[in-house]
């Protein structure tokens, strides 16, 4: 994007978008080229399963983050504290409207790609936890649209982990965070929603879908030797309103 943790006030965001679109060879006629931001949707259909990929833009429209006061070591830590103002935004109204429409479309599995973590607990770094009312809005849209099979993928924190967020009005929301493909991170923050072990060394994330009468997801973090360092198996029907 061009500046660490920058949001909508970054002055060169349009130039960054152009570079991004060209690098990833986004077609000239793609809707992503004709509107602000880089958010978009793709589909994979195979073996009777319809998979929706929702690529969020968590920079272009996001308000600036609130810095933690250096003297506040009791309530908050690291760089950022949550913003309780209902006027602050993470995605912006146009992207929220697009997302609600997208989640209303039929799909068996929905993978939401977010640069920042969604299902973990507060750690003081860049996160959906810093804008709690926007995080709640995401869960409400999932409930409102009846969108089942939602899983998040994320990065940014320089370590890998799989989080499971219990959601009383919906179903558990898993978040596969793969981060640190080029480095080993010395300090991993606590995460009450973590499933399995965190991976501080180089890793990539993998979601495998096993089709059939009872489809299953395998959420994995793969280390540099090609072996799974952390892995969670989730029946697809667990990601359903009927299970809660």
Tab-separated table of C-alpha atoms in Angstrom:
chain	number	residue	atom	x	y	z
A	1	UNK	CA	0.000	0.000	0.000
A	2	UNK	CA	2.947	2.284	0.608
A	3	UNK	CA	2.983	3.246	4.287
A	4	UNK	CA	2.911	1.032	7.367
A	5	UNK	CA	-0.631	0.637	8.805
A	6	UNK	CA	-1.913	3.494	6.615
A	7	UNK	CA	-5.593	3.918	5.815
A	8	UNK	CA	-7.757	6.216	3.707
A	9	UNK	CA	-5.629	9.294	4.304
A	10	UNK	CA	-2.593	7.860	2.502
A	11	UNK	CA	-2.010	10.389	-0.324
A	12	UNK	CA	-0.796	7.915	-2.966
A	13	UNK	CA	-3.489	5.271	-2.600
A	14	UNK	CA	-4.687	5.643	-6.195
A	15	UNK	CA	-1.179	5.097	-7.532
A	16	UNK	CA	-0.866	2.067	-5.247
A	17	UNK	CA	-4.105	0.691	-6.656
A	18	UNK	CA	-2.887	1.035	-10.241
A	19	UNK	CA	0.338	-0.791	-9.416
A	20	UNK	CA	-1.586	-3.538	-7.608
A	21	UNK	CA	-4.033	-4.058	-10.490
A	22	UNK	CA	-1.277	-4.195	-13.086
A	23	UNK	CA	0.931	-6.540	-11.057
A	24	UNK	CA	-1.902	-9.038	-10.533
A	25	UNK	CA	-3.028	-8.617	-14.146
A	26	UNK	CA	-6.589	-7.742	-13.214
A	27	UNK	CA	-8.514	-7.554	-16.525
A	28	UNK	CA	-9.154	-4.089	-17.900
A	29	UNK	CA	-12.927	-4.683	-17.869
A	30	UNK	CA	-13.004	-5.928	-14.279
A	31	UNK	CA	-15.348	-3.979	-11.962
A	32	UNK	CA	-12.371	-3.639	-9.644
A	33	UNK	CA	-10.727	-1.284	-12.137
A	34	UNK	CA	-13.723	1.039	-12.339
A	35	UNK	CA	-14.406	1.802	-8.688
A	36	UNK	CA	-12.364	3.045	-5.721
A	37	UNK	CA	-10.448	0.361	-3.847
A	38	UNK	CA	-9.342	-3.128	-4.843
A	39	UNK	CA	-12.099	-5.327	-3.376
A	40	UNK	CA	-13.550	-8.043	-5.584
A	41	UNK	CA	-15.066	-11.517	-5.902
A	42	UNK	CA	-14.040	-14.755	-7.614
A	43	UNK	CA	-15.631	-18.202	-7.863
A	44	UNK	CA	-14.370	-21.790	-7.870
A	45	UNK	CA	-16.810	-24.547	-8.810
A	46	UNK	CA	-15.606	-28.142	-8.596
A	47	UNK	CA	-16.983	-31.540	-7.624
A	48	UNK	CA	-20.409	-30.134	-6.864
A	49	UNK	CA	-19.167	-27.396	-4.522
A	50	UNK	CA	-19.507	-23.676	-5.184
A	51	UNK	CA	-16.759	-21.687	-3.450
A	52	UNK	CA	-16.945	-17.902	-3.201
A	53	UNK	CA	-13.745	-15.886	-2.730
A	54	UNK	CA	-14.306	-12.408	-1.292
A	55	UNK	CA	-11.231	-10.180	-1.459
A	56	UNK	CA	-11.602	-7.257	0.935
A	57	UNK	CA	-9.878	-3.891	0.800
A	58	UNK	CA	-8.979	-3.023	4.388
A	59	UNK	CA	-6.856	0.041	3.579
A	60	UNK	CA	-8.454	2.414	1.059
A	61	UNK	CA	-11.506	3.335	3.147
A	62	UNK	CA	-10.302	2.676	6.698
A	63	UNK	CA	-10.071	5.517	9.179
A	64	UNK	CA	-6.832	6.103	11.018
A	65	UNK	CA	-6.128	3.801	13.964
A	66	UNK	CA	-6.076	5.094	17.540
A	67	UNK	CA	-2.660	5.037	19.132
A	68	UNK	CA	-2.256	3.646	22.611
A	69	UNK	CA	-1.180	6.259	25.133
A	70	UNK	CA	2.391	5.444	26.257
A	71	UNK	CA	1.294	5.691	29.896
A	72	UNK	CA	-1.566	3.191	29.498
A	73	UNK	CA	-0.014	-0.166	30.272
A	74	UNK	CA	-3.022	-1.514	32.178
A	75	UNK	CA	-5.797	-1.622	29.547
A	76	UNK	CA	-3.966	-1.601	26.210
A	77	UNK	CA	-0.623	-2.703	24.797
A	78	UNK	CA	1.624	-2.392	21.742
A	79	UNK	CA	0.644	0.327	19.221
A	80	UNK	CA	-3.156	0.517	19.069
A	81	UNK	CA	-6.289	0.630	21.184
A	82	UNK	CA	-9.893	0.001	20.085
A	83	UNK	CA	-11.904	2.873	18.628
A	84	UNK	CA	-15.387	3.021	20.155
A	85	UNK	CA	-16.684	5.774	17.857
A	86	UNK	CA	-19.592	4.523	15.685
A	87	UNK	CA	-18.480	6.947	12.956
A	88	UNK	CA	-15.162	5.205	12.353
A	89	UNK	CA	-15.083	2.702	9.508
A	90	UNK	CA	-13.024	-0.240	8.325
A	91	UNK	CA	-14.484	-0.956	4.882
A	92	UNK	CA	-16.486	2.155	3.951
A	93	UNK	CA	-20.175	2.199	3.014
A	94	UNK	CA	-19.769	1.273	-0.666
A	95	UNK	CA	-17.723	-1.821	0.161
A	96	UNK	CA	-20.123	-2.810	2.950
A	97	UNK	CA	-23.061	-2.628	0.516
A	98	UNK	CA	-21.139	-4.722	-2.031
A	99	UNK	CA	-20.258	-7.300	0.621
A	100	UNK	CA	-23.853	-7.681	1.790
A	101	UNK	CA	-24.975	-8.285	-1.794
A	102	UNK	CA	-22.152	-10.784	-2.334
A	103	UNK	CA	-22.971	-12.728	0.833
A	104	UNK	CA	-26.579	-13.011	-0.340
A	105	UNK	CA	-25.472	-15.070	-3.354
A	106	UNK	CA	-25.683	-18.878	-3.072
A	107	UNK	CA	-22.431	-20.646	-2.129
A	108	UNK	CA	-21.338	-23.730	-0.192
A	109	UNK	CA	-18.111	-22.214	1.119
A	110	UNK	CA	-17.131	-18.546	1.397
A	111	UNK	CA	-13.500	-17.552	1.944
A	112	UNK	CA	-13.153	-13.925	3.043
A	113	UNK	CA	-9.636	-12.580	2.524
A	114	UNK	CA	-8.699	-9.804	4.938
A	115	UNK	CA	-5.225	-8.354	5.346
A	116	UNK	CA	-5.928	-8.019	9.090
A	117	UNK	CA	-6.970	-10.737	11.499
A	118	UNK	CA	-10.659	-11.132	12.316
A	119	UNK	CA	-11.286	-13.986	14.771
A	120	UNK	CA	-8.444	-13.542	17.264
A	121	UNK	CA	-8.500	-11.641	20.550
A	122	UNK	CA	-7.057	-8.144	21.052
A	123	UNK	CA	-3.265	-7.961	20.767
A	124	UNK	CA	-2.571	-4.256	20.318
A	125	UNK	CA	-1.565	-4.493	16.658
A	126	UNK	CA	-3.507	-3.675	13.492
A	127	UNK	CA	-6.730	-5.711	13.621
A	128	UNK	CA	-10.510	-5.811	13.254
A	129	UNK	CA	-10.521	-5.656	17.055
A	130	UNK	CA	-9.490	-2.014	16.795
A	131	UNK	CA	-12.867	-1.150	15.236
A	132	UNK	CA	-15.220	-3.365	17.305
A	133	UNK	CA	-18.480	-1.972	15.906
A	134	UNK	CA	-17.310	-2.787	12.365
A	135	UNK	CA	-16.388	-6.284	13.479
A	136	UNK	CA	-19.876	-6.643	14.957
A	137	UNK	CA	-21.311	-5.338	11.687
A	138	UNK	CA	-19.576	-8.131	9.781
A	139	UNK	CA	-21.127	-10.764	12.044
A	140	UNK	CA	-24.540	-9.137	11.731
A	141	UNK	CA	-24.343	-9.133	7.916
A	142	UNK	CA	-23.437	-12.827	7.963
A	143	UNK	CA	-26.484	-13.464	10.160
A	144	UNK	CA	-28.778	-11.169	8.162
A	145	UNK	CA	-27.907	-12.668	4.785
A	146	UNK	CA	-27.950	-16.230	6.087
A	147	UNK	CA	-24.495	-16.739	4.611
A	148	UNK	CA	-23.182	-20.113	5.698
A	149	UNK	CA	-19.715	-21.594	5.235
A	150	UNK	CA	-17.761	-18.393	6.008
A	151	UNK	CA	-14.030	-18.768	6.742
A	152	UNK	CA	-11.511	-15.916	6.948
A	153	UNK	CA	-7.917	-15.893	5.741
A	154	UNK	CA	-5.563	-13.188	6.999
A	155	UNK	CA	-1.949	-12.230	7.578
A	156	UNK	CA	0.060	-9.200	8.729
A	157	UNK	CA	1.201	-10.227	12.235
A	158	UNK	CA	4.386	-12.100	11.175
A	159	UNK	CA	3.367	-15.426	12.701
A	160	UNK	CA	0.867	-18.103	11.769
A	161	UNK	CA	-2.139	-19.262	13.789
A	162	UNK	CA	-5.663	-20.601	13.362
A	163	UNK	CA	-8.393	-18.868	15.374
A	164	UNK	CA	-11.949	-19.950	16.146
A	165	UNK	CA	-14.383	-17.227	17.227
A	166	UNK	CA	-17.609	-18.499	18.852
A	167	UNK	CA	-20.584	-16.491	17.556
A	168	UNK	CA	-23.877	-16.884	19.472
A	169	UNK	CA	-26.051	-15.508	16.633
A	170	UNK	CA	-24.375	-17.563	13.891
A	171	UNK	CA	-21.724	-20.307	13.908
A	172	UNK	CA	-17.995	-20.402	14.751
A	173	UNK	CA	-15.909	-18.159	12.495
A	174	UNK	CA	-12.480	-19.617	11.723
A	175	UNK	CA	-9.572	-17.421	10.639
A	176	UNK	CA	-6.447	-18.938	9.075
A	177	UNK	CA	-3.616	-16.460	9.618
A	178	UNK	CA	-0.514	-17.177	7.577
A	179	UNK	CA	2.206	-14.626	8.032
A	180	UNK	CA	5.964	-14.903	8.071
A	181	UNK	CA	6.769	-16.527	4.727
A	182	UNK	CA	10.154	-14.759	4.770
A	183	UNK	CA	11.023	-14.444	8.454
A	184	UNK	CA	10.825	-15.851	11.971
A	185	UNK	CA	9.096	-13.638	14.538
A	186	UNK	CA	10.483	-13.475	18.089
A	187	UNK	CA	7.289	-12.662	20.039
A	188	UNK	CA	3.828	-14.175	19.624
A	189	UNK	CA	0.913	-12.458	21.348
A	190	UNK	CA	-1.618	-14.454	23.412
A	191	UNK	CA	-4.846	-15.368	21.613
A	192	UNK	CA	-7.678	-16.967	23.580
A	193	UNK	CA	-9.323	-18.068	20.307
A	194	UNK	CA	-6.264	-19.902	18.978
A	195	UNK	CA	-6.782	-23.528	17.961
A	196	UNK	CA	-3.610	-25.608	18.078
A	197	UNK	CA	-0.135	-24.091	18.118
A	198	UNK	CA	1.121	-20.785	16.760
A	199	UNK	CA	3.889	-20.934	14.146
A	200	UNK	CA	6.605	-18.268	14.539
A	201	UNK	CA	8.778	-19.672	11.720
A	202	UNK	CA	8.258	-19.362	7.956
A	203	UNK	CA	4.833	-20.687	6.953
A	204	UNK	CA	2.102	-20.624	4.342
A	205	UNK	CA	-1.617	-21.204	4.843
A	206	UNK	CA	-3.682	-23.867	3.100
A	207	UNK	CA	-7.414	-24.613	2.987
A	208	UNK	CA	-8.179	-28.032	1.538
A	209	UNK	CA	-11.751	-28.967	0.661
A	210	UNK	CA	-12.784	-32.603	0.625
A	211	UNK	CA	-15.994	-32.927	-1.399
A	212	UNK	CA	-18.532	-35.713	-1.071
A	213	UNK	CA	-21.671	-36.513	0.878
A	214	UNK	CA	-20.247	-34.750	3.974
A	215	UNK	CA	-17.745	-32.093	2.772
A	216	UNK	CA	-14.848	-31.312	5.096
A	217	UNK	CA	-12.345	-28.476	5.350
A	218	UNK	CA	-8.756	-28.931	6.463
A	219	UNK	CA	-7.227	-25.660	7.675
A	220	UNK	CA	-3.430	-25.872	7.761
A	221	UNK	CA	-0.247	-23.922	8.325
A	222	UNK	CA	2.591	-25.465	6.317
A	223	UNK	CA	6.204	-25.056	7.414
A	224	UNK	CA	9.331	-24.781	5.276
A	225	UNK	CA	9.750	-28.574	5.186
A	226	UNK	CA	6.309	-29.017	3.656
A	227	UNK	CA	4.813	-30.523	6.799
A	228	UNK	CA	1.707	-29.180	8.551
A	229	UNK	CA	2.758	-27.267	11.673
A	230	UNK	CA	-0.838	-26.648	12.755
A	231	UNK	CA	-3.991	-28.225	11.366
A	232	UNK	CA	-7.724	-28.191	12.106
A	233	UNK	CA	-10.355	-30.353	10.420
A	234	UNK	CA	-13.797	-28.747	10.167
A	235	UNK	CA	-16.921	-30.448	8.780
A	236	UNK	CA	-18.534	-27.950	6.429
A	237	UNK	CA	-21.872	-28.425	8.140
A	238	UNK	CA	-20.325	-27.001	11.326
A	239	UNK	CA	-20.343	-23.650	9.529
A	240	UNK	CA	-24.123	-23.619	9.489
A	241	UNK	CA	-26.788	-21.785	11.463
A	242	UNK	CA	-28.446	-25.055	12.374
A	243	UNK	CA	-25.471	-26.102	14.511
A	244	UNK	CA	-25.801	-23.278	17.036
